[in-house]
Amino acid sequence: MISRAALCRPAQLSFHRQCLLQQSWVRGLATPASGSFSYETGNIGGVKFASRDLAGPTTTLAVVARAGTRYQILPGFADGLEQFAFKSTYKRSSLRITRESELLGAELSSYHSRENLVIGAKFMRDDLPYFAELLGEVISNTKYTRHELQEEVLPIIKLNQMILLGKTMDLAVNSAHGVAFHRGLGTPLHPSSSTPMTKYLNENYLKAYSKAAYAKPNFAVVANGVEHLELSKWVGEFFTDSSEAAPKNIPAIDLTPSKYYGGEERIAHDAGNSMILAFPGSSSFTGQSYKPEISVLASLLGGQSSIKWSPGFSLLSKATEAYPGAHIMTTHAAYSDAGLLCISIAGSSNQVRDASKDVVTALKKVAAGEVSKDEIKKAIATAKFKALESGQNIAAGLELTGAGLVQEGKAHQIDEVGKGIDGVTEDQVKKAAKALLDGKATVSSVGDLYVLPFAEEIGLNV
């Protein structure tokens, strides 16, 4: 059996052959105390990176690339890059990568969101050199072979398409984003079964696109459970060979700012009933249009209780008590330069129809100021807890921080997010609700269209 030391030794020897003292790296923030939830940031050789040294024996390392569905140049490319992660490289076969990772007791993962592609690994703290080398290899030297595309990548993508067909809520969410933003953020998270994907997705196109997706301006390296100086060594060793920019023969990633449109779409489906009432929201904390009052409004509307055996304080949980079979929830999807406040309703067609009217009524009450100060305080406390919990969560924190570094050059600092939410006033929440009702809404209905209402029938402007 190959020992851990044997697996990590090539990376360590490679590092010692080079003199990293000749490379300059820039630090951001003062060094935090061990266990701090603040990220230290840096830049070495044009590669942005961030770390926080959480106490513990394990480390999580991830590459966050600006390669989600918003930025893909052709349908299916975000899914293709996700599925090709940890496949054969020019140095190791996919079998070798699997076996070595198993010997080290590690977990490998890859996923994409609307804006980001995240490729990561969880492992014992002492194994950082090996996995830094592996992730650098994945983004720079994956082979993108035809047989892996045909036998392993495309079948998974097609399976995801089949799964999507039966999920009315996922269809409604994709529809709402498409109506709200058209292109860019409006691109479905996964291609539907009717998307003409196969004529675009081949190994040569995907390999060429990867050079743009993994160019230095488009990715960041983020780690939890590692000293900042230690991370800087291995980033300088294994990630600085990435290209400085996309090849000239590859279309540049479209960085056009998002624009909200609004409107309505209705999709007939016999597997269930789902409805999304959506409104323009706030960007993420690192974006230029961050509005903490939107998060407070989302918590005030709510729909699902966080307290067992209690309907909760939220306006929607109270307003829709008469519809026990309906599932109602308010969420806020924050992106780098935009956001979408979504109220989702699922259940029988009659209950979805009736509950949607009460949802709009509850929103109008907020705009009219017909909510107590106590309810606003509870919403602020809930919004702050959710934001801090999300930032403290390792997986969410990695993506938020990596995206912030790539988009705006700053990390997602959860302490500052909490302070922003603490500063929200009752008047800001009321004004935010009024602005949503005065503007154009986005309404997406999937299910029995004979019963599900139009936007006008429930009092929304589209």
Short mmCIF file of C-alpha atoms in Angstrom, two decimals:
data_model
loop_
_atom_site.label_atom_id
_atom_site.label_comp_id
_atom_site.label_asym_id
_atom_site.label_seq_id
_atom_site.Cartn_x
_atom_site.Cartn_y
_atom_site.Cartn_z
CA MET A 1 0.00 0.00 0.00
CA ILE A 2 1.28 3.46 -0.87
CA SER A 3 1.91 5.55 2.22
CA ARG A 4 0.65 9.09 2.78
CA ALA A 5 4.23 10.35 2.85
CA ALA A 6 4.92 8.78 -0.54
CA LEU A 7 1.89 10.43 -2.09
CA CYS A 8 2.71 13.89 -0.74
CA ARG A 9 6.50 13.73 -1.30
CA PRO A 10 6.46 14.75 -5.03
CA ALA A 11 4.62 17.96 -4.20
CA GLN A 12 6.96 18.77 -1.33
CA LEU A 13 10.09 18.13 -3.39
CA SER A 14 8.72 20.25 -6.22
CA PHE A 15 8.21 23.10 -3.82
CA HIS A 16 11.70 22.91 -2.36
CA ARG A 17 13.21 23.07 -5.87
CA GLN A 18 11.89 26.57 -6.29
CA CYS A 19 12.65 29.66 -4.27
CA LEU A 20 9.32 31.17 -3.42
CA LEU A 21 11.04 34.09 -1.78
CA GLN A 22 11.54 35.50 -5.28
CA GLN A 23 7.77 35.64 -5.77
CA SER A 24 5.79 38.49 -4.27
CA TRP A 25 2.51 37.85 -2.57
CA VAL A 26 0.15 40.50 -1.23
CA ARG A 27 -1.68 40.06 2.05
CA GLY A 28 -5.10 41.46 2.86
CA LEU A 29 -6.29 42.06 6.44
CA ALA A 30 -4.27 41.67 9.55
CA THR A 31 -3.51 38.14 10.62
CA PRO A 32 -6.58 36.87 12.44
CA ALA A 33 -6.45 34.90 15.64
CA SER A 34 -6.61 31.16 15.24
CA GLY A 35 -10.20 30.06 14.81
CA SER A 36 -11.39 33.44 13.44
CA PHE A 37 -14.22 33.39 10.92
CA SER A 38 -12.62 36.24 8.94
CA TYR A 39 -10.72 35.39 5.77
CA GLU A 40 -7.19 36.49 5.01
CA THR A 41 -6.74 37.26 1.34
CA GLY A 42 -3.72 37.36 -0.92
CA ASN A 43 -2.51 37.39 -4.50
CA ILE A 44 0.49 35.52 -5.80
CA GLY A 45 1.47 35.49 -9.46
CA GLY A 46 -1.96 36.84 -10.42
CA VAL A 47 -3.86 34.09 -8.56
CA LYS A 48 -6.24 35.30 -5.86
CA PHE A 49 -6.57 33.19 -2.72
CA ALA A 50 -8.10 33.34 0.75
CA SER A 51 -7.95 31.27 3.90
CA ARG A 52 -9.17 31.08 7.47
CA ASP A 53 -7.38 28.90 9.97
CA LEU A 54 -10.23 27.10 11.72
CA ALA A 55 -9.02 24.82 14.47
CA GLY A 56 -9.26 21.12 13.66
CA PRO A 57 -7.47 18.20 12.00
CA THR A 58 -9.06 18.58 8.56
CA THR A 59 -8.80 21.07 5.71
CA THR A 60 -11.19 22.02 2.92
CA LEU A 61 -9.66 23.40 -0.27
CA ALA A 62 -11.59 24.64 -3.30
CA VAL A 63 -11.16 26.36 -6.62
CA VAL A 64 -14.05 28.75 -7.29
CA ALA A 65 -14.23 29.67 -10.98
CA ARG A 66 -16.43 32.19 -12.76
CA ALA A 67 -17.86 29.39 -14.91
CA GLY A 68 -21.47 28.84 -13.84
CA THR A 69 -24.34 28.76 -16.30
CA ARG A 70 -24.44 32.56 -16.45
CA TYR A 71 -21.03 32.67 -18.10
CA GLN A 72 -21.04 29.53 -20.27
CA ILE A 73 -20.56 30.36 -23.95
CA LEU A 74 -22.65 27.40 -25.17
CA PRO A 75 -25.39 25.21 -23.62
CA GLY A 76 -24.18 22.47 -21.27
CA PHE A 77 -20.63 23.76 -20.80
CA ALA A 78 -21.00 24.41 -17.06
CA ASP A 79 -22.32 20.87 -16.60
CA GLY A 80 -19.52 19.54 -18.78
CA LEU A 81 -16.74 21.18 -16.76
CA GLU A 82 -18.36 20.02 -13.52
CA GLN A 83 -18.52 16.40 -14.66
CA PHE A 84 -14.97 16.44 -16.08
CA ALA A 85 -13.50 17.43 -12.71
CA PHE A 86 -11.18 14.65 -11.45
CA LYS A 87 -11.28 12.77 -14.75
CA SER A 88 -7.99 11.82 -16.44
CA THR A 89 -5.25 14.44 -16.59
CA TYR A 90 -1.95 14.39 -18.48
CA LYS A 91 -0.26 13.13 -15.32
CA ARG A 92 -2.80 10.74 -13.75
CA SER A 93 -5.71 8.63 -14.83
CA SER A 94 -9.09 9.08 -13.18
CA LEU A 95 -8.59 5.67 -11.55
CA ARG A 96 -5.31 6.78 -10.02
CA ILE A 97 -6.90 10.00 -8.72
CA THR A 98 -9.68 7.97 -7.15
CA ARG A 99 -7.39 5.40 -5.56
CA GLU A 100 -4.92 7.95 -4.17
CA SER A 101 -7.72 10.03 -2.69
CA GLU A 102 -9.21 6.93 -1.08
CA LEU A 103 -5.84 6.02 0.43
CA LEU A 104 -5.71 9.46 2.01
CA GLY A 105 -9.30 9.23 3.23
CA ALA A 106 -10.36 12.33 1.32
CA GLU A 107 -13.61 13.52 -0.25
CA LEU A 108 -13.65 15.05 -3.74
CA SER A 109 -16.52 17.17 -5.03
CA SER A 110 -17.60 19.43 -7.87
CA TYR A 111 -20.77 21.40 -8.50
CA HIS A 112 -21.90 24.54 -10.26
CA SER A 113 -24.34 27.33 -9.45
CA ARG A 114 -25.65 30.04 -11.74
CA GLU A 115 -22.41 32.00 -11.42
CA ASN A 116 -19.74 29.68 -10.10
CA LEU A 117 -18.09 26.32 -10.66
CA VAL A 118 -16.65 24.90 -7.44
CA ILE A 119 -14.11 22.07 -7.44
CA GLY A 120 -13.03 21.01 -3.98
CA ALA A 121 -11.54 18.45 -1.64
CA LYS A 122 -11.73 17.66 2.08
CA PHE A 123 -8.73 15.93 3.61
CA MET A 124 -6.43 15.60 6.61
CA ARG A 125 -4.55 18.82 7.32
CA ASP A 126 -1.11 17.34 6.59
CA ASP A 127 -2.17 16.35 3.06
CA LEU A 128 -2.49 19.92 1.74
CA PRO A 129 0.49 19.62 -0.68
CA TYR A 130 -1.01 16.63 -2.48
CA PHE A 131 -4.48 18.12 -2.94
CA ALA A 132 -3.19 21.56 -3.89
CA GLU A 133 -1.24 19.85 -6.65
CA LEU A 134 -4.29 17.79 -7.66
CA LEU A 135 -6.66 20.77 -7.94
CA GLY A 136 -4.05 22.73 -9.88
CA GLU A 137 -3.73 19.76 -12.20
CA VAL A 138 -7.51 19.45 -12.66
CA ILE A 139 -7.95 23.03 -13.85
CA SER A 140 -4.83 23.13 -16.01
CA ASN A 141 -4.17 19.63 -17.35
CA THR A 142 -7.41 17.68 -17.69
CA LYS A 143 -7.36 15.70 -20.95
CA TYR A 144 -11.05 16.05 -21.93
CA THR A 145 -11.08 12.74 -23.77
CA ARG A 146 -13.85 11.68 -26.12
CA HIS A 147 -14.49 8.34 -24.42
CA GLU A 148 -14.92 9.95 -21.01
CA LEU A 149 -17.34 12.48 -22.49
CA GLN A 150 -19.44 9.80 -24.17
CA GLU A 151 -19.30 7.15 -21.44
CA GLU A 152 -19.23 9.14 -18.19
CA VAL A 153 -20.08 12.81 -18.67
CA LEU A 154 -23.02 12.88 -21.09
CA PRO A 155 -24.93 10.05 -19.35
CA ILE A 156 -24.85 12.00 -16.07
CA ILE A 157 -26.02 15.19 -17.78
CA LYS A 158 -28.88 13.32 -19.47
CA LEU A 159 -29.85 11.73 -16.15
CA ASN A 160 -30.04 15.18 -14.58
CA GLN A 161 -32.28 16.26 -17.44
CA MET A 162 -34.63 13.38 -16.71
CA ILE A 163 -34.71 14.25 -13.00
CA LEU A 164 -35.49 17.89 -13.81
CA LEU A 165 -38.54 16.91 -15.87
CA GLY A 166 -40.34 15.58 -12.79
CA LYS A 167 -39.59 18.49 -10.43
CA THR A 168 -42.15 21.22 -10.93
CA MET A 169 -40.54 23.56 -8.40
CA ASP A 170 -37.14 23.37 -10.13
CA LEU A 171 -38.85 24.07 -13.43
CA ALA A 172 -40.60 27.06 -11.88
CA VAL A 173 -37.33 28.42 -10.43
CA ASN A 174 -35.59 28.11 -13.80
CA SER A 175 -38.58 29.75 -15.47
CA ALA A 176 -38.58 32.63 -12.97
CA HIS A 177 -34.89 33.34 -13.57
CA GLY A 178 -35.39 33.22 -17.33
CA VAL A 179 -38.32 35.64 -17.19
CA ALA A 180 -36.54 37.94 -14.73
CA PHE A 181 -33.12 38.14 -16.37
CA HIS A 182 -33.48 36.63 -19.87
CA ARG A 183 -29.86 35.71 -20.68
CA GLY A 184 -27.00 35.36 -18.22
CA LEU A 185 -28.61 34.67 -14.84
CA GLY A 186 -31.69 33.57 -16.75
CA THR A 187 -29.91 30.53 -18.19
CA PRO A 188 -31.32 27.33 -16.61
CA LEU A 189 -29.13 25.77 -13.93
CA HIS A 190 -29.23 22.51 -15.92
CA PRO A 191 -30.18 22.20 -19.60
CA SER A 192 -33.65 20.81 -20.21
CA SER A 193 -34.18 17.67 -22.28
CA SER A 194 -35.25 19.82 -25.24
CA THR A 195 -32.06 21.92 -25.22
CA PRO A 196 -30.03 21.38 -28.43
CA MET A 197 -26.94 20.60 -26.40
CA THR A 198 -25.27 17.72 -28.21
CA LYS A 199 -24.35 19.79 -31.27
CA TYR A 200 -22.34 22.13 -29.03
CA LEU A 201 -20.93 19.89 -26.32
CA ASN A 202 -17.88 18.01 -27.59
CA GLU A 203 -14.49 17.38 -26.07
CA ASN A 204 -12.64 19.89 -28.26
CA TYR A 205 -14.98 22.81 -27.59
CA LEU A 206 -15.04 21.99 -23.89
CA LYS A 207 -11.25 21.84 -23.65
CA ALA A 208 -10.95 25.18 -25.40
CA TYR A 209 -13.57 26.75 -23.11
CA SER A 210 -11.76 25.47 -20.02
CA LYS A 211 -8.79 27.68 -20.92
CA ALA A 212 -11.06 30.71 -20.60
CA ALA A 213 -12.93 29.48 -17.53
CA TYR A 214 -9.71 28.69 -15.65
CA ALA A 215 -7.72 31.76 -16.70
CA LYS A 216 -6.22 33.60 -13.72
CA PRO A 217 -8.75 36.47 -13.65
CA ASN A 218 -11.60 33.96 -13.49
CA PHE A 219 -10.81 31.79 -10.47
CA ALA A 220 -9.75 31.97 -6.85
CA VAL A 221 -8.40 29.40 -4.41
CA VAL A 222 -10.09 29.29 -0.99
CA ALA A 223 -9.28 27.13 2.03
CA ASN A 224 -10.59 26.46 5.52
CA GLY A 225 -8.35 24.93 8.19
CA VAL A 226 -4.95 26.03 6.90
CA GLU A 227 -2.43 28.71 7.81
CA HIS A 228 -2.36 31.55 5.33
CA LEU A 229 1.39 31.41 4.75
CA GLU A 230 1.22 27.67 4.13
CA LEU A 231 -1.56 28.10 1.56
CA SER A 232 0.38 30.83 -0.22
CA LYS A 233 3.30 28.44 -0.73
CA TRP A 234 1.24 25.83 -2.53
CA VAL A 235 -0.82 28.31 -4.53
CA GLY A 236 2.42 29.78 -5.82
CA GLU A 237 3.68 26.30 -6.62
CA PHE A 238 0.70 24.73 -8.39
CA PHE A 239 -1.67 27.44 -9.66
CA THR A 240 0.49 30.19 -11.14
CA ASP A 241 1.01 28.27 -14.40
CA SER A 242 -2.59 28.94 -15.44
CA SER A 243 -3.04 31.19 -18.46
CA GLU A 244 -3.18 34.95 -17.90
CA ALA A 245 -6.22 35.36 -20.16
CA ALA A 246 -8.52 33.39 -22.43
CA PRO A 247 -7.03 32.25 -25.77
CA LYS A 248 -7.71 34.66 -28.63
CA ASN A 249 -9.74 32.06 -30.55
CA ILE A 250 -12.17 31.61 -27.63
CA PRO A 251 -14.97 34.12 -27.04
CA ALA A 252 -14.33 36.10 -23.89
CA ILE A 253 -16.63 35.39 -20.95
CA ASP A 254 -19.54 37.82 -21.14
CA LEU A 255 -19.40 40.17 -18.15
CA THR A 256 -22.40 42.29 -19.17
CA PRO A 257 -24.20 43.51 -16.01
CA SER A 258 -27.46 41.77 -15.22
CA LYS A 259 -30.72 43.55 -16.06
CA TYR A 260 -34.07 42.79 -14.48
CA TYR A 261 -37.06 42.53 -16.85
CA GLY A 262 -39.95 40.77 -15.11
CA GLY A 263 -42.97 39.14 -16.70
CA GLU A 264 -44.96 35.92 -16.60
CA GLU A 265 -44.60 32.36 -17.88
CA ARG A 266 -46.98 29.43 -17.53
CA ILE A 267 -46.00 25.78 -18.12
CA ALA A 268 -48.51 22.93 -18.15
CA HIS A 269 -47.44 19.89 -16.10
CA ASP A 270 -49.29 16.95 -14.57
CA ALA A 271 -46.73 15.96 -11.91
CA GLY A 272 -47.64 18.70 -9.43
CA ASN A 273 -48.29 22.40 -8.98
CA SER A 274 -45.69 25.06 -8.19
CA MET A 275 -45.76 28.81 -8.39
CA ILE A 276 -43.00 31.40 -7.97
CA LEU A 277 -43.72 35.05 -7.20
CA ALA A 278 -40.41 36.85 -7.61
CA PHE A 279 -39.14 40.42 -7.37
CA PRO A 280 -35.78 42.17 -7.93
CA GLY A 281 -33.56 41.63 -4.89
CA SER A 282 -30.10 42.48 -3.63
CA SER A 283 -26.65 41.52 -4.81
CA SER A 284 -24.38 39.50 -2.55
CA PHE A 285 -22.44 41.31 0.17
CA THR A 286 -19.41 41.81 -2.06
CA GLY A 287 -21.51 43.27 -4.90
CA GLN A 288 -22.17 46.92 -5.68
CA SER A 289 -25.95 46.76 -5.10
CA TYR A 290 -26.07 45.07 -1.70
CA LYS A 291 -29.28 45.85 0.23
CA PRO A 292 -29.48 44.13 3.63
CA GLU A 293 -33.14 45.15 4.02
CA ILE A 294 -34.08 42.61 1.34
CA SER A 295 -32.84 39.78 3.56
CA VAL A 296 -34.87 41.18 6.45
CA LEU A 297 -37.97 41.41 4.24
CA ALA A 298 -37.47 37.78 3.18
CA SER A 299 -37.35 36.71 6.84
CA LEU A 300 -40.39 38.84 7.68
CA LEU A 301 -42.41 37.17 4.92
CA GLY A 302 -40.97 33.73 5.71
CA GLY A 303 -43.45 30.89 5.37
CA GLN A 304 -41.65 28.08 7.20
CA SER A 305 -41.19 28.08 10.97
CA SER A 306 -37.79 27.46 12.56
CA ILE A 307 -39.46 26.51 15.85
CA LYS A 308 -40.91 23.01 16.21
CA TRP A 309 -44.66 22.79 16.91
CA SER A 310 -45.08 26.50 16.19
CA PRO A 311 -46.32 28.21 13.01
CA GLY A 312 -43.67 30.88 13.59
CA PHE A 313 -43.85 34.67 13.56
CA SER A 314 -43.57 35.19 9.79
CA LEU A 315 -46.41 36.88 7.96
CA LEU A 316 -46.89 34.11 5.40
CA SER A 317 -46.98 31.33 7.99
CA LYS A 318 -49.85 33.19 9.67
CA ALA A 319 -51.63 34.26 6.50
CA THR A 320 -51.63 30.79 4.99
CA GLU A 321 -52.57 28.69 8.04
CA ALA A 322 -55.79 27.80 6.22
CA TYR A 323 -53.77 25.86 3.61
CA PRO A 324 -52.02 23.06 5.54
CA GLY A 325 -51.35 21.15 2.33
CA ALA A 326 -49.44 24.01 0.73
CA HIS A 327 -45.69 24.47 1.13
CA ILE A 328 -44.79 28.17 1.19
CA MET A 329 -41.29 29.60 1.54
CA THR A 330 -39.52 32.91 0.93
CA THR A 331 -35.91 32.80 -0.27
CA HIS A 332 -33.49 35.37 -1.58
CA ALA A 333 -31.03 34.38 -4.31
CA ALA A 334 -28.13 36.86 -4.19
CA TYR A 335 -25.71 37.12 -7.11
CA SER A 336 -22.69 39.29 -7.84
CA ASP A 337 -24.66 42.20 -9.32
CA ALA A 338 -28.33 41.31 -8.82
CA GLY A 339 -30.72 39.27 -6.74
CA LEU A 340 -34.13 37.65 -6.87
CA LEU A 341 -36.54 37.56 -3.94
CA CYS A 342 -38.67 34.45 -4.49
CA ILE A 343 -41.85 33.32 -2.77
CA SER A 344 -42.46 29.69 -3.71
CA ILE A 345 -45.81 27.95 -3.32
CA ALA A 346 -46.38 24.24 -3.93
CA GLY A 347 -49.36 21.96 -3.32
CA SER A 348 -52.73 21.20 -4.85
CA SER A 349 -53.80 23.59 -7.60
CA ASN A 350 -56.69 25.02 -5.52
CA GLN A 351 -54.51 25.66 -2.48
CA VAL A 352 -51.73 27.22 -4.56
CA ARG A 353 -54.28 29.51 -6.20
CA ASP A 354 -55.83 30.66 -2.91
CA ALA A 355 -52.53 30.92 -1.03
CA SER A 356 -50.98 33.10 -3.76
CA LYS A 357 -53.66 35.74 -3.14
CA ASP A 358 -52.91 35.80 0.58
CA VAL A 359 -49.19 36.09 -0.15
CA VAL A 360 -49.73 39.29 -2.13
CA THR A 361 -52.03 40.63 0.59
CA ALA A 362 -49.31 40.04 3.20
CA LEU A 363 -46.74 41.87 1.07
CA LYS A 364 -49.12 44.82 0.70
CA LYS A 365 -49.48 44.98 4.49
CA VAL A 366 -45.71 45.36 4.85
CA ALA A 367 -45.66 48.14 2.25
CA ALA A 368 -48.49 49.91 4.06
CA GLY A 369 -46.65 49.73 7.39
CA GLU A 370 -49.18 47.36 8.95
CA VAL A 371 -46.54 45.32 10.78
CA SER A 372 -45.40 45.76 14.36
CA LYS A 373 -41.93 46.78 15.50
CA ASP A 374 -41.68 43.48 17.33
CA GLU A 375 -42.16 41.56 14.07
CA ILE A 376 -39.47 43.66 12.39
CA LYS A 377 -37.05 42.95 15.25
CA LYS A 378 -37.70 39.23 14.96
CA ALA A 379 -37.12 39.40 11.19
CA ILE A 380 -33.81 41.25 11.68
CA ALA A 381 -32.64 38.66 14.22
CA THR A 382 -33.64 35.79 11.91
CA ALA A 383 -32.00 37.35 8.87
CA LYS A 384 -28.78 37.94 10.80
CA PHE A 385 -28.72 34.38 12.10
CA LYS A 386 -29.27 32.92 8.62
CA ALA A 387 -26.54 35.12 7.12
CA LEU A 388 -24.02 34.27 9.82
CA GLU A 389 -24.89 30.58 9.72
CA SER A 390 -24.46 30.53 5.95
CA GLY A 391 -21.09 32.29 6.15
CA GLN A 392 -19.95 29.97 8.92
CA ASN A 393 -20.91 26.95 6.85
CA ILE A 394 -17.71 25.82 5.19
CA ALA A 395 -19.16 24.95 1.77
CA ALA A 396 -21.23 28.13 1.46
CA GLY A 397 -18.40 30.27 2.82
CA LEU A 398 -15.94 28.90 0.27
CA GLU A 399 -18.16 29.75 -2.69
CA LEU A 400 -19.17 33.18 -1.38
CA THR A 401 -15.57 34.11 -0.64
CA GLY A 402 -14.19 32.79 -3.92
CA ALA A 403 -16.89 34.55 -5.91
CA GLY A 404 -16.24 37.79 -4.03
CA LEU A 405 -12.52 37.61 -4.80
CA VAL A 406 -13.12 36.94 -8.48
CA GLN A 407 -15.88 39.51 -8.98
CA GLU A 408 -14.90 42.36 -6.66
CA GLY A 409 -11.50 41.43 -5.23
CA LYS A 410 -12.74 41.09 -1.64
CA ALA A 411 -13.72 38.18 0.57
CA HIS A 412 -17.13 37.51 2.08
CA GLN A 413 -16.69 38.58 5.72
CA ILE A 414 -19.60 37.35 7.80
CA ASP A 415 -18.98 39.80 10.66
CA GLU A 416 -19.54 42.74 8.32
CA VAL A 417 -22.67 41.11 6.89
CA GLY A 418 -24.10 40.83 10.40
CA LYS A 419 -23.39 44.49 11.11
CA GLY A 420 -25.16 45.51 7.90
CA ILE A 421 -28.31 43.60 8.83
CA ASP A 422 -28.23 45.04 12.37
CA GLY A 423 -28.41 48.51 10.84
CA VAL A 424 -31.64 47.88 8.90
CA THR A 425 -34.54 50.09 10.01
CA GLU A 426 -38.29 49.52 9.96
CA ASP A 427 -38.68 52.27 7.38
CA GLN A 428 -36.18 50.60 5.02
CA VAL A 429 -38.15 47.35 5.09
CA LYS A 430 -41.44 49.13 4.32
CA LYS A 431 -39.89 51.09 1.45
CA ALA A 432 -38.38 47.90 0.02
CA ALA A 433 -41.78 46.16 0.04
CA LYS A 434 -43.47 49.15 -1.60
CA ALA A 435 -40.81 49.32 -4.31
CA LEU A 436 -41.37 45.65 -5.14
CA LEU A 437 -45.12 46.10 -5.52
CA ASP A 438 -44.76 49.28 -7.58
CA GLY A 439 -42.37 47.61 -10.02
CA LYS A 440 -42.74 44.62 -12.33
CA ALA A 441 -43.03 41.22 -10.70
CA THR A 442 -41.96 37.86 -12.11
CA VAL A 443 -44.56 35.10 -11.95
CA SER A 444 -43.89 31.51 -13.06
CA SER A 445 -46.58 28.83 -12.78
CA VAL A 446 -46.04 25.13 -13.44
CA GLY A 447 -48.90 22.62 -13.15
CA ASP A 448 -52.65 22.71 -13.77
CA LEU A 449 -52.98 25.96 -15.68
CA TYR A 450 -56.76 25.67 -15.72
CA VAL A 451 -56.72 26.46 -11.99
CA LEU A 452 -53.46 28.31 -11.33
CA PRO A 453 -54.04 32.09 -11.47
CA PHE A 454 -52.52 34.72 -13.70
CA ALA A 455 -50.48 37.51 -12.13
CA GLU A 456 -53.22 40.06 -12.69
CA GLU A 457 -55.73 37.90 -10.84
CA ILE A 458 -53.71 38.05 -7.63
CA GLY A 459 -52.88 41.75 -7.87
CA LEU A 460 -49.35 41.81 -9.31
CA ASN A 461 -47.98 43.95 -12.13
CA VAL A 462 -46.05 42.14 -14.83
#
